[in-house]
PDB file of C-alpha atoms in Angstrom:
ATOM      1  CA  UNK A   1      11.557  14.658   5.835  1.00  0.00           C
ATOM      2  CA  UNK A   2      11.451  11.200   4.272  1.00  0.00           C
ATOM      3  CA  UNK A   3       9.210  12.284   1.651  1.00  0.00           C
ATOM      4  CA  UNK A   4      11.498  15.460   0.869  1.00  0.00           C
ATOM      5  CA  UNK A   5      14.447  13.253   0.531  1.00  0.00           C
ATOM      6  CA  UNK A   6      12.724  11.169  -1.991  1.00  0.00           C
ATOM      7  CA  UNK A   7      11.248  14.304  -4.001  1.00  0.00           C
ATOM      8  CA  UNK A   8      14.692  15.723  -4.188  1.00  0.00           C
ATOM      9  CA  UNK A   9      16.322  12.566  -5.168  1.00  0.00           C
ATOM     10  CA  UNK A  10      13.528  12.570  -8.019  1.00  0.00           C
ATOM     11  CA  UNK A  11      14.571  15.818  -9.240  1.00  0.00           C
ATOM     12  CA  UNK A  12      18.294  15.011  -9.131  1.00  0.00           C
ATOM     13  CA  UNK A  13      17.818  11.807 -11.141  1.00  0.00           C
ATOM     14  CA  UNK A  14      15.809  13.759 -13.616  1.00  0.00           C
ATOM     15  CA  UNK A  15      18.633  16.455 -14.034  1.00  0.00           C
ATOM     16  CA  UNK A  16      21.054  13.990 -14.590  1.00  0.00           C
ATOM     17  CA  UNK A  17      19.304  12.065 -16.978  1.00  0.00           C
ATOM     18  CA  UNK A  18      18.483  15.117 -19.026  1.00  0.00           C
ATOM     19  CA  UNK A  19      22.236  15.644 -19.437  1.00  0.00           C
ATOM     20  CA  UNK A  20      22.645  12.299 -21.050  1.00  0.00           C
ATOM     21  CA  UNK A  21      23.893  12.701 -24.773  1.00  0.00           C
ATOM     22  CA  UNK A  22      21.737   9.397 -26.041  1.00  0.00           C
ATOM     23  CA  UNK A  23      18.176   9.676 -26.330  1.00  0.00           C
ATOM     24  CA  UNK A  24      15.828   7.143 -25.085  1.00  0.00           C
ATOM     25  CA  UNK A  25      14.694   4.878 -27.815  1.00  0.00           C
ATOM     26  CA  UNK A  26      11.161   4.410 -25.578  1.00  0.00           C
ATOM     27  CA  UNK A  27       9.752   7.594 -24.728  1.00  0.00           C
ATOM     28  CA  UNK A  28       7.080   6.493 -22.287  1.00  0.00           C
ATOM     29  CA  UNK A  29       4.879   3.432 -21.141  1.00  0.00           C
ATOM     30  CA  UNK A  30       1.652   2.720 -19.575  1.00  0.00           C
ATOM     31  CA  UNK A  31       0.648  -0.154 -17.255  1.00  0.00           C
ATOM     32  CA  UNK A  32      -2.440  -1.617 -15.470  1.00  0.00           C
ATOM     33  CA  UNK A  33      -1.832  -4.067 -12.605  1.00  0.00           C
ATOM     34  CA  UNK A  34      -3.443  -6.113  -9.885  1.00  0.00           C
ATOM     35  CA  UNK A  35      -1.827  -7.730  -7.102  1.00  0.00           C
ATOM     36  CA  UNK A  36      -1.728  -8.466  -3.292  1.00  0.00           C
ATOM     37  CA  UNK A  37      -1.298  -5.477  -0.653  1.00  0.00           C
ATOM     38  CA  UNK A  38      -0.126  -6.421   3.031  1.00  0.00           C
ATOM     39  CA  UNK A  39      -0.477  -2.890   5.422  1.00  0.00           C
ATOM     40  CA  UNK A  40       0.397  -2.505   8.982  1.00  0.00           C
ATOM     41  CA  UNK A  41      -2.843  -1.034  10.472  1.00  0.00           C
ATOM     42  CA  UNK A  42      -0.469   1.075  12.987  1.00  0.00           C
ATOM     43  CA  UNK A  43      -2.988   0.122  15.989  1.00  0.00           C
ATOM     44  CA  UNK A  44      -2.526   1.583  19.467  1.00  0.00           C
ATOM     45  CA  UNK A  45      -4.291  -1.095  20.921  1.00  0.00           C
ATOM     46  CA  UNK A  46      -2.368  -2.342  23.626  1.00  0.00           C
ATOM     47  CA  UNK A  47      -4.242  -6.370  23.323  1.00  0.00           C
ATOM     48  CA  UNK A  48      -3.617  -6.489  19.494  1.00  0.00           C
ATOM     49  CA  UNK A  49      -1.931  -9.550  18.067  1.00  0.00           C
ATOM     50  CA  UNK A  50      -1.439  -8.709  14.664  1.00  0.00           C
ATOM     51  CA  UNK A  51      -1.982  -5.382  13.020  1.00  0.00           C
ATOM     52  CA  UNK A  52      -1.096  -6.705   9.342  1.00  0.00           C
ATOM     53  CA  UNK A  53      -4.492  -6.817   7.044  1.00  0.00           C
ATOM     54  CA  UNK A  54      -4.368  -8.185   3.215  1.00  0.00           C
ATOM     55  CA  UNK A  55      -6.292  -6.784   0.278  1.00  0.00           C
ATOM     56  CA  UNK A  56      -6.390  -6.990  -3.351  1.00  0.00           C
ATOM     57  CA  UNK A  57      -5.053  -3.962  -5.198  1.00  0.00           C
ATOM     58  CA  UNK A  58      -5.394  -2.670  -8.584  1.00  0.00           C
ATOM     59  CA  UNK A  59      -3.227   0.293 -10.082  1.00  0.00           C
ATOM     60  CA  UNK A  60      -2.502   2.144 -13.414  1.00  0.00           C
ATOM     61  CA  UNK A  61       1.045   3.626 -14.032  1.00  0.00           C
ATOM     62  CA  UNK A  62       2.600   5.902 -16.593  1.00  0.00           C
ATOM     63  CA  UNK A  63       6.467   6.198 -17.104  1.00  0.00           C
ATOM     64  CA  UNK A  64       8.712   8.500 -18.794  1.00  0.00           C
ATOM     65  CA  UNK A  65      12.040   7.640 -19.938  1.00  0.00           C
ATOM     66  CA  UNK A  66      14.894   9.880 -19.823  1.00  0.00           C
ATOM     67  CA  UNK A  67      16.945   7.266 -21.268  1.00  0.00           C
ATOM     68  CA  UNK A  68      16.976   3.796 -22.159  1.00  0.00           C
ATOM     69  CA  UNK A  69      17.552   2.992 -18.700  1.00  0.00           C
ATOM     70  CA  UNK A  70      16.351   5.622 -16.425  1.00  0.00           C
ATOM     71  CA  UNK A  71      12.650   6.250 -15.911  1.00  0.00           C
ATOM     72  CA  UNK A  72      10.535   8.074 -13.619  1.00  0.00           C
ATOM     73  CA  UNK A  73       7.033   7.024 -12.969  1.00  0.00           C
ATOM     74  CA  UNK A  74       3.823   7.983 -11.152  1.00  0.00           C
ATOM     75  CA  UNK A  75       1.025   5.383 -10.300  1.00  0.00           C
ATOM     76  CA  UNK A  76      -2.610   5.175  -8.475  1.00  0.00           C
ATOM     77  CA  UNK A  77      -3.762   2.404  -6.624  1.00  0.00           C
ATOM     78  CA  UNK A  78      -6.782   1.309  -4.772  1.00  0.00           C
ATOM     79  CA  UNK A  79      -7.386  -1.798  -2.474  1.00  0.00           C
ATOM     80  CA  UNK A  80     -10.242  -3.680  -1.509  1.00  0.00           C
ATOM     81  CA  UNK A  81     -11.732  -3.305   1.895  1.00  0.00           C
ATOM     82  CA  UNK A  82      -9.828  -5.205   4.763  1.00  0.00           C
ATOM     83  CA  UNK A  83     -10.507  -6.141   8.442  1.00  0.00           C
ATOM     84  CA  UNK A  84      -8.993  -6.646  11.587  1.00  0.00           C
ATOM     85  CA  UNK A  85     -10.670  -7.320  15.194  1.00  0.00           C
ATOM     86  CA  UNK A  86      -9.147  -6.330  18.310  1.00  0.00           C
ATOM     87  CA  UNK A  87      -9.974  -6.586  22.025  1.00  0.00           C
ATOM     88  CA  UNK A  88     -10.038  -3.418  24.163  1.00  0.00           C
ATOM     89  CA  UNK A  89     -10.676  -2.850  27.996  1.00  0.00           C
ATOM     90  CA  UNK A  90     -13.322  -1.128  29.323  1.00  0.00           C
ATOM     91  CA  UNK A  91     -14.736  -0.070  32.910  1.00  0.00           C
ATOM     92  CA  UNK A  92     -18.359   0.152  33.301  1.00  0.00           C
ATOM     93  CA  UNK A  93     -19.556   1.274  36.765  1.00  0.00           C
ATOM     94  CA  UNK A  94     -15.786   0.659  37.969  1.00  0.00           C
ATOM     95  CA  UNK A  95     -15.926  -2.845  36.746  1.00  0.00           C
ATOM     96  CA  UNK A  96     -13.687  -3.955  34.126  1.00  0.00           C
ATOM     97  CA  UNK A  97     -14.768  -5.956  30.860  1.00  0.00           C
ATOM     98  CA  UNK A  98     -13.933  -6.445  27.449  1.00  0.00           C
ATOM     99  CA  UNK A  99     -15.267  -6.201  24.123  1.00  0.00           C
ATOM    100  CA  UNK A 100     -14.412  -6.650  20.290  1.00  0.00           C
ATOM    101  CA  UNK A 101     -14.063  -3.708  17.881  1.00  0.00           C
ATOM    102  CA  UNK A 102     -13.872  -4.705  14.073  1.00  0.00           C
ATOM    103  CA  UNK A 103     -12.110  -2.087  12.166  1.00  0.00           C
ATOM    104  CA  UNK A 104     -12.594  -1.871   8.396  1.00  0.00           C
ATOM    105  CA  UNK A 105      -9.782  -0.371   6.083  1.00  0.00           C
ATOM    106  CA  UNK A 106      -9.504   1.098   2.571  1.00  0.00           C
ATOM    107  CA  UNK A 107      -6.798   2.419   1.204  1.00  0.00           C
ATOM    108  CA  UNK A 108      -5.626   4.811  -2.071  1.00  0.00           C
ATOM    109  CA  UNK A 109      -2.199   5.458  -2.949  1.00  0.00           C
ATOM    110  CA  UNK A 110      -0.275   7.776  -5.295  1.00  0.00           C
ATOM    111  CA  UNK A 111       3.335   6.447  -5.951  1.00  0.00           C
ATOM    112  CA  UNK A 112       6.203   8.921  -7.537  1.00  0.00           C
ATOM    113  CA  UNK A 113       9.376   6.776  -8.359  1.00  0.00           C
ATOM    114  CA  UNK A 114      12.675   6.608  -9.983  1.00  0.00           C
ATOM    115  CA  UNK A 115      13.653   3.727 -12.086  1.00  0.00           C
ATOM    116  CA  UNK A 116      17.123   2.204 -13.096  1.00  0.00           C
ATOM    117  CA  UNK A 117      16.222  -0.363 -15.836  1.00  0.00           C
ATOM    118  CA  UNK A 118      19.211  -2.778 -16.352  1.00  0.00           C
ATOM    119  CA  UNK A 119      20.518  -4.042 -19.759  1.00  0.00           C
ATOM    120  CA  UNK A 120      19.988  -2.848 -23.458  1.00  0.00           C
ATOM    121  CA  UNK A 121      18.422  -5.936 -24.829  1.00  0.00           C
ATOM    122  CA  UNK A 122      15.189  -6.658 -26.521  1.00  0.00           C
ATOM    123  CA  UNK A 123      12.856  -8.993 -24.522  1.00  0.00           C
ATOM    124  CA  UNK A 124      13.733  -8.922 -20.725  1.00  0.00           C
ATOM    125  CA  UNK A 125      14.460  -5.495 -18.685  1.00  0.00           C
ATOM    126  CA  UNK A 126      14.937  -6.149 -14.546  1.00  0.00           C
ATOM    127  CA  UNK A 127      14.544  -2.827 -12.788  1.00  0.00           C
ATOM    128  CA  UNK A 128      15.046  -1.246  -9.339  1.00  0.00           C
ATOM    129  CA  UNK A 129      13.348   1.753  -7.970  1.00  0.00           C
ATOM    130  CA  UNK A 130      13.149   4.218  -5.304  1.00  0.00           C
ATOM    131  CA  UNK A 131      10.467   6.489  -4.445  1.00  0.00           C
ATOM    132  CA  UNK A 132       7.657   7.917  -2.243  1.00  0.00           C
ATOM    133  CA  UNK A 133       4.268   6.484  -1.437  1.00  0.00           C
ATOM    134  CA  UNK A 134       1.371   8.782  -0.391  1.00  0.00           C
ATOM    135  CA  UNK A 135      -1.340   6.456   1.106  1.00  0.00           C
ATOM    136  CA  UNK A 136      -4.894   7.924   2.065  1.00  0.00           C
ATOM    137  CA  UNK A 137      -6.145   5.431   4.716  1.00  0.00           C
ATOM    138  CA  UNK A 138     -10.112   5.302   5.613  1.00  0.00           C
ATOM    139  CA  UNK A 139     -10.713   3.586   8.905  1.00  0.00           C
ATOM    140  CA  UNK A 140     -14.133   2.814  10.433  1.00  0.00           C
ATOM    141  CA  UNK A 141     -14.242   1.098  14.031  1.00  0.00           C
ATOM    142  CA  UNK A 142     -17.434  -0.650  15.073  1.00  0.00           C
ATOM    143  CA  UNK A 143     -17.302  -1.599  18.477  1.00  0.00           C
ATOM    144  CA  UNK A 144     -19.169  -4.546  19.474  1.00  0.00           C
ATOM    145  CA  UNK A 145     -21.896  -5.261  22.412  1.00  0.00           C
ATOM    146  CA  UNK A 146     -20.459  -5.022  25.959  1.00  0.00           C
ATOM    147  CA  UNK A 147     -21.523  -7.536  28.600  1.00  0.00           C
ATOM    148  CA  UNK A 148     -21.265  -7.706  32.092  1.00  0.00           C
ATOM    149  CA  UNK A 149     -21.685 -10.703  34.316  1.00  0.00           C
ATOM    150  CA  UNK A 150     -24.386 -10.184  37.244  1.00  0.00           C
ATOM    151  CA  UNK A 151     -22.992 -12.460  40.355  1.00  0.00           C
ATOM    152  CA  UNK A 152     -26.404 -12.155  41.932  1.00  0.00           C
ATOM    153  CA  UNK A 153     -28.170 -14.136  38.972  1.00  0.00           C
ATOM    154  CA  UNK A 154     -25.303 -15.831  37.298  1.00  0.00           C
ATOM    155  CA  UNK A 155     -26.012 -14.739  34.071  1.00  0.00           C
ATOM    156  CA  UNK A 156     -24.550 -11.733  31.468  1.00  0.00           C
ATOM    157  CA  UNK A 157     -26.001  -8.963  30.290  1.00  0.00           C
ATOM    158  CA  UNK A 158     -25.672  -6.434  27.840  1.00  0.00           C
ATOM    159  CA  UNK A 159     -24.476  -3.159  29.045  1.00  0.00           C
ATOM    160  CA  UNK A 160     -23.867  -1.438  25.693  1.00  0.00           C
ATOM    161  CA  UNK A 161     -25.391  -2.650  22.315  1.00  0.00           C
ATOM    162  CA  UNK A 162     -23.269  -3.038  19.217  1.00  0.00           C
ATOM    163  CA  UNK A 163     -23.014   0.431  17.606  1.00  0.00           C
ATOM    164  CA  UNK A 164     -21.725   2.198  14.054  1.00  0.00           C
ATOM    165  CA  UNK A 165     -18.633   3.616  14.601  1.00  0.00           C
ATOM    166  CA  UNK A 166     -17.223   6.753  13.045  1.00  0.00           C
ATOM    167  CA  UNK A 167     -14.635   6.846  10.264  1.00  0.00           C
ATOM    168  CA  UNK A 168     -11.538   8.636   9.644  1.00  0.00           C
ATOM    169  CA  UNK A 169      -9.049   9.093   6.872  1.00  0.00           C
ATOM    170  CA  UNK A 170      -5.457   9.686   7.428  1.00  0.00           C
ATOM    171  CA  UNK A 171      -2.628  10.438   5.135  1.00  0.00           C
ATOM    172  CA  UNK A 172       0.865   8.768   5.420  1.00  0.00           C
ATOM    173  CA  UNK A 173       4.081   9.546   3.105  1.00  0.00           C
ATOM    174  CA  UNK A 174       6.550   6.769   3.017  1.00  0.00           C
ATOM    175  CA  UNK A 175       9.607   6.203   1.044  1.00  0.00           C
ATOM    176  CA  UNK A 176       9.542   2.616  -0.561  1.00  0.00           C
ATOM    177  CA  UNK A 177      11.772   0.136  -2.583  1.00  0.00           C
ATOM    178  CA  UNK A 178      10.784  -1.746  -5.290  1.00  0.00           C
ATOM    179  CA  UNK A 179      12.460  -4.408  -7.809  1.00  0.00           C
ATOM    180  CA  UNK A 180      10.931  -6.348 -10.600  1.00  0.00           C
ATOM    181  CA  UNK A 181      11.001  -6.535 -14.495  1.00  0.00           C
ATOM    182  CA  UNK A 182       9.105  -5.942 -17.868  1.00  0.00           C
ATOM    183  CA  UNK A 183       9.342  -8.967 -20.455  1.00  0.00           C
ATOM    184  CA  UNK A 184       8.023  -7.975 -23.965  1.00  0.00           C
ATOM    185  CA  UNK A 185       5.383  -9.816 -25.651  1.00  0.00           C
ATOM    186  CA  UNK A 186       5.632  -7.742 -29.015  1.00  0.00           C
ATOM    187  CA  UNK A 187       7.846  -4.914 -29.886  1.00  0.00           C
ATOM    188  CA  UNK A 188       5.346  -2.339 -27.761  1.00  0.00           C
ATOM    189  CA  UNK A 189       3.347  -4.624 -25.203  1.00  0.00           C
ATOM    190  CA  UNK A 190       5.050  -6.125 -21.894  1.00  0.00           C
ATOM    191  CA  UNK A 191       4.328  -8.183 -19.110  1.00  0.00           C
ATOM    192  CA  UNK A 192       5.017  -6.503 -15.799  1.00  0.00           C
ATOM    193  CA  UNK A 193       5.751  -7.868 -12.454  1.00  0.00           C
ATOM    194  CA  UNK A 194       7.125  -6.081  -9.156  1.00  0.00           C
ATOM    195  CA  UNK A 195       7.250  -6.120  -5.292  1.00  0.00           C
ATOM    196  CA  UNK A 196       7.346  -2.750  -3.469  1.00  0.00           C
ATOM    197  CA  UNK A 197       8.104  -2.383   0.151  1.00  0.00           C
ATOM    198  CA  UNK A 198       7.398   0.820   2.060  1.00  0.00           C
ATOM    199  CA  UNK A 199       8.541   1.865   5.353  1.00  0.00           C
ATOM    200  CA  UNK A 200       6.977   3.971   8.505  1.00  0.00           C
ATOM    201  CA  UNK A 201       8.831   3.504  11.407  1.00  0.00           C
ATOM    202  CA  UNK A 202       9.868   0.091   9.629  1.00  0.00           C
ATOM    203  CA  UNK A 203       8.196  -2.171   7.096  1.00  0.00           C
ATOM    204  CA  UNK A 204       4.623  -0.750   6.583  1.00  0.00           C
ATOM    205  CA  UNK A 205       3.516  -1.729   3.388  1.00  0.00           C
ATOM    206  CA  UNK A 206       4.023  -4.559   0.790  1.00  0.00           C
ATOM    207  CA  UNK A 207       2.555  -4.981  -2.792  1.00  0.00           C
ATOM    208  CA  UNK A 208       2.862  -7.755  -4.970  1.00  0.00           C
ATOM    209  CA  UNK A 209       1.859  -6.540  -8.656  1.00  0.00           C
ATOM    210  CA  UNK A 210       1.525  -8.169 -12.041  1.00  0.00           C
ATOM    211  CA  UNK A 211      -0.154  -7.024 -15.044  1.00  0.00           C
ATOM    212  CA  UNK A 212       0.321  -5.649 -18.934  1.00  0.00           C
ATOM    213  CA  UNK A 213       1.310  -2.902 -20.324  1.00  0.00           C
ATOM    214  CA  UNK A 214       2.220  -0.878 -23.608  1.00  0.00           C
ATOM    215  CA  UNK A 215       5.274   1.664 -24.898  1.00  0.00           C
ATOM    216  CA  UNK A 216       4.796   4.682 -26.723  1.00  0.00           C
TER     217      UNK A 216
END
């Protein structure tokens, strides 16, 4: 539902923009950015303390200006591998014990947004944006060894050794809001900085990006 609303908004904004009588001075732009990505892993484990993980994030974007102030943008991004550890309770031969699971995450994203760019100055252009984010999250769980305490001998033994887990990929579709700016270095090249927050039952992803781009 949220993805449908965001896509409908993008189409409506583009239709309104096409009806404007003043053509855009800039037709399009492209940019390359790097930054920091913080994501909620949505873990269902009952003993987790912190489900947020961090990673480096790189992206490439392309935008089309309907007017000087209204722009549609598409971007592709990917994060480095991030890790989180959680504890899980298991039952072995009727006895309860715990073991640690290391979860590794990699994310690839596709973002579609509609931006409103303020002012008609030459060098500095702040903007706000509303859009939808498609995130492919690959998760690999590596269960650690399971130990049992042997009361007669007073020692612990490995009941189940460490093993490699299975990988799975899930697609999450989330609306997002963003705020940022373009600061021009020359007539056609600029420095870009923005912050994006996506929502999936609450804030689920935050991206801080900076980079350079060009107009065409």
